[in-house]
């Protein structure tokens, strides 16, 4: 029986991913900061899908907690076929108002937390016939909005982490996918607030943040999906080793525009390089300068 591990698996998108894995007959580990919810949801999903589901307390911001989760999975199953690093906390604000403490919290949970999960579970993924590692980012890095700067920076970093891992794990046959969900009706703001360390404790969003976000990117408020709808087809895409999985929303125009602007920049650099090369070749044919 294949085994899936989902961090942030007690709620929202992570829970929906876990449930999709269970529906495919996989045993599932829901690893989450919220132990009670993870345990309750595990019991429910196990009953519905007749597979083994374990709810486990895990804090991705704590190296020893992540290592303990990997050890528990090793003891129970000996392998992980799919690891979905899905935890991400949110904090709104303009870039100039973010304190160092706020940056450190967000980057520690979202970025280093993803790296901790990958590091701890890679030995178990290597034991699977075709291990799969997936990272939940956000469509807002394909089509950014204001007031989400720290969050978007963290999700860009997770994307960078995934791109590097894909290269580093190619010889191991472990596929790495980046998942880009658009807006979902979840408990994200509530759980992000609950997850804040005691020295932060500020509202996740201030008055005016949502308005400024939507004013900068009106598409943000459109096409909000349920986590269950967003998760549909994602596990199949990850198992098929698709590098990028966009769950919902219409991002075609923004992705195309960014790609074409980037392509133009790359073409300008390539043209300048070839002109410099031709110039050097022409100078060398003229012989030594006097
Ligand atoms: N909700 C959205 O609109 C949206 C859009 C794009 C991307 N996302 C991303 O989807 C992912 C899941 O978010 P969601 O919307 O399902 O939210 P959610 O609040 O429903 O679920 C997040 C889960 O993560 C857990 N969690 C928080 N901090 C943790 C920690 N340090 N260690 C372990 N677990 C922790 C929470 O307890 C919660 O159960 C996140 O990475 C989020 O950034 C969400």
PDB file of C-alpha atoms and ligand atoms in Angstrom, residues 7-14 31-34 37 58-61 86-89 109-110 136-139 151 155 181-189 191-192 195 227, ligand 1:
ATOM      1  CA  UNK A   7       1.812  18.737   6.174  1.00  0.00           C
ATOM      2  CA  UNK A   8      -0.895  21.178   7.165  1.00  0.00           C
ATOM      3  CA  UNK A   9      -3.129  18.170   6.543  1.00  0.00           C
ATOM      4  CA  UNK A  10      -5.764  18.860   9.204  1.00  0.00           C
ATOM      5  CA  UNK A  11      -7.574  21.583   7.277  1.00  0.00           C
ATOM      6  CA  UNK A  12      -8.366  23.146   3.917  1.00  0.00           C
ATOM      7  CA  UNK A  13      -6.240  22.248   0.915  1.00  0.00           C
ATOM      8  CA  UNK A  14      -3.934  19.867   2.799  1.00  0.00           C
ATOM      9  CA  UNK A  31       0.750  16.137   9.982  1.00  0.00           C
ATOM     10  CA  UNK A  32      -0.378  19.413  11.498  1.00  0.00           C
ATOM     11  CA  UNK A  33       0.173  21.893  14.294  1.00  0.00           C
ATOM     12  CA  UNK A  34      -3.431  21.267  15.324  1.00  0.00           C
ATOM     13  CA  UNK A  37      -8.148  18.397  14.333  1.00  0.00           C
ATOM     14  CA  UNK A  58       3.912  18.327  13.700  1.00  0.00           C
ATOM     15  CA  UNK A  59       5.287  21.854  13.740  1.00  0.00           C
ATOM     16  CA  UNK A  60       7.217  22.535  10.539  1.00  0.00           C
ATOM     17  CA  UNK A  61       8.873  25.483  12.289  1.00  0.00           C
ATOM     18  CA  UNK A  86       1.705  22.166   2.133  1.00  0.00           C
ATOM     19  CA  UNK A  87       2.034  24.415   5.190  1.00  0.00           C
ATOM     20  CA  UNK A  88       2.084  28.124   4.506  1.00  0.00           C
ATOM     21  CA  UNK A  89       1.133  30.962   6.819  1.00  0.00           C
ATOM     22  CA  UNK A 109       7.511  28.490   8.519  1.00  0.00           C
ATOM     23  CA  UNK A 110       6.964  28.747   4.776  1.00  0.00           C
ATOM     24  CA  UNK A 136       2.088  24.138  -2.202  1.00  0.00           C
ATOM     25  CA  UNK A 137       2.897  27.693  -3.283  1.00  0.00           C
ATOM     26  CA  UNK A 138       0.279  30.153  -4.539  1.00  0.00           C
ATOM     27  CA  UNK A 139      -1.010  31.461  -7.851  1.00  0.00           C
ATOM     28  CA  UNK A 151       3.967  35.891   1.660  1.00  0.00           C
ATOM     29  CA  UNK A 155       6.269  31.334  -1.928  1.00  0.00           C
ATOM     30  CA  UNK A 181      -3.604  27.217  -5.899  1.00  0.00           C
ATOM     31  CA  UNK A 182      -5.660  30.352  -6.410  1.00  0.00           C
ATOM     32  CA  UNK A 183      -8.022  31.686  -3.735  1.00  0.00           C
ATOM     33  CA  UNK A 184      -9.788  29.061  -1.641  1.00  0.00           C
ATOM     34  CA  UNK A 185     -12.466  29.221   1.021  1.00  0.00           C
ATOM     35  CA  UNK A 186     -10.425  27.897   3.896  1.00  0.00           C
ATOM     36  CA  UNK A 187      -9.477  28.736   7.485  1.00  0.00           C
ATOM     37  CA  UNK A 188      -6.168  30.182   6.327  1.00  0.00           C
ATOM     38  CA  UNK A 189      -6.349  33.565   8.074  1.00  0.00           C
ATOM     39  CA  UNK A 191      -4.994  29.227  11.381  1.00  0.00           C
ATOM     40  CA  UNK A 192      -2.224  31.677  10.446  1.00  0.00           C
ATOM     41  CA  UNK A 195       0.138  29.735  14.510  1.00  0.00           C
ATOM     42  CA  UNK A 227     -10.309  23.307  -1.202  1.00  0.00           C
TER      43      UNK A 227
HETATM   44  N1  LIG B   1      -6.576  29.805   1.139  1.00  0.00           N
HETATM   45  C1  LIG B   1      -6.115  30.352   0.037  1.00  0.00           C
HETATM   46  O1  LIG B   1      -6.772  31.216  -0.584  1.00  0.00           O
HETATM   47  C2  LIG B   1      -4.782  29.912  -0.522  1.00  0.00           C
HETATM   48  C3  LIG B   1      -4.431  30.337  -1.824  1.00  0.00           C
HETATM   49  C4  LIG B   1      -3.222  29.927  -2.353  1.00  0.00           C
HETATM   50  C5  LIG B   1      -2.373  29.123  -1.630  1.00  0.00           C
HETATM   51  N2  LIG B   1      -2.734  28.724  -0.368  1.00  0.00           N
HETATM   52  C6  LIG B   1      -1.798  27.869   0.356  1.00  0.00           C
HETATM   53  O2  LIG B   1      -2.408  26.610   0.594  1.00  0.00           O
HETATM   54  C7  LIG B   1      -1.805  26.001   1.748  1.00  0.00           C
HETATM   55  C8  LIG B   1      -2.887  25.494   2.689  1.00  0.00           C
HETATM   56  O3  LIG B   1      -3.646  26.602   3.145  1.00  0.00           O
HETATM   57  P1  LIG B   1      -5.224  26.495   3.410  1.00  0.00           P
HETATM   58  O4  LIG B   1      -5.857  27.606   2.692  1.00  0.00           O
HETATM   59  O5  LIG B   1      -5.675  25.124   3.182  1.00  0.00           O
HETATM   60  O6  LIG B   1      -5.265  26.889   4.955  1.00  0.00           O
HETATM   61  P2  LIG B   1      -5.848  26.128   6.248  1.00  0.00           P
HETATM   62  O7  LIG B   1      -5.722  27.119   7.339  1.00  0.00           O
HETATM   63  O8  LIG B   1      -7.187  25.565   5.985  1.00  0.00           O
HETATM   64  O9  LIG B   1      -4.810  24.940   6.486  1.00  0.00           O
HETATM   65  C9  LIG B   1      -3.493  25.185   6.904  1.00  0.00           C
HETATM   66  C10 LIG B   1      -3.099  24.155   7.941  1.00  0.00           C
HETATM   67  O10 LIG B   1      -1.711  24.347   8.258  1.00  0.00           O
HETATM   68  C11 LIG B   1      -1.542  24.163   9.657  1.00  0.00           C
HETATM   69  N3  LIG B   1      -0.313  24.815  10.104  1.00  0.00           N
HETATM   70  C12 LIG B   1      -0.062  26.136  10.266  1.00  0.00           C
HETATM   71  N4  LIG B   1       1.179  26.329  10.725  1.00  0.00           N
HETATM   72  C13 LIG B   1       1.747  25.105  10.845  1.00  0.00           C
HETATM   73  C14 LIG B   1       3.017  24.647  11.279  1.00  0.00           C
HETATM   74  N5  LIG B   1       3.975  25.494  11.703  1.00  0.00           N
HETATM   75  N6  LIG B   1       3.272  23.310  11.257  1.00  0.00           N
HETATM   76  C15 LIG B   1       2.315  22.422  10.857  1.00  0.00           C
HETATM   77  N7  LIG B   1       1.076  22.806  10.474  1.00  0.00           N
HETATM   78  C16 LIG B   1       0.799  24.136  10.461  1.00  0.00           C
HETATM   79  C17 LIG B   1      -2.794  24.755  10.261  1.00  0.00           C
HETATM   80  O11 LIG B   1      -3.015  24.269  11.581  1.00  0.00           O
HETATM   81  C18 LIG B   1      -3.865  24.315   9.268  1.00  0.00           C
HETATM   82  O12 LIG B   1      -4.459  23.084   9.643  1.00  0.00           O
HETATM   83  C19 LIG B   1      -0.891  27.070   2.356  1.00  0.00           C
HETATM   84  O13 LIG B   1       0.440  26.839   1.949  1.00  0.00           O
HETATM   85  C20 LIG B   1      -1.403  28.356   1.736  1.00  0.00           C
HETATM   86  O14 LIG B   1      -0.408  29.343   1.687  1.00  0.00           O
HETATM   87  C21 LIG B   1      -3.913  29.094   0.196  1.00  0.00           C
END
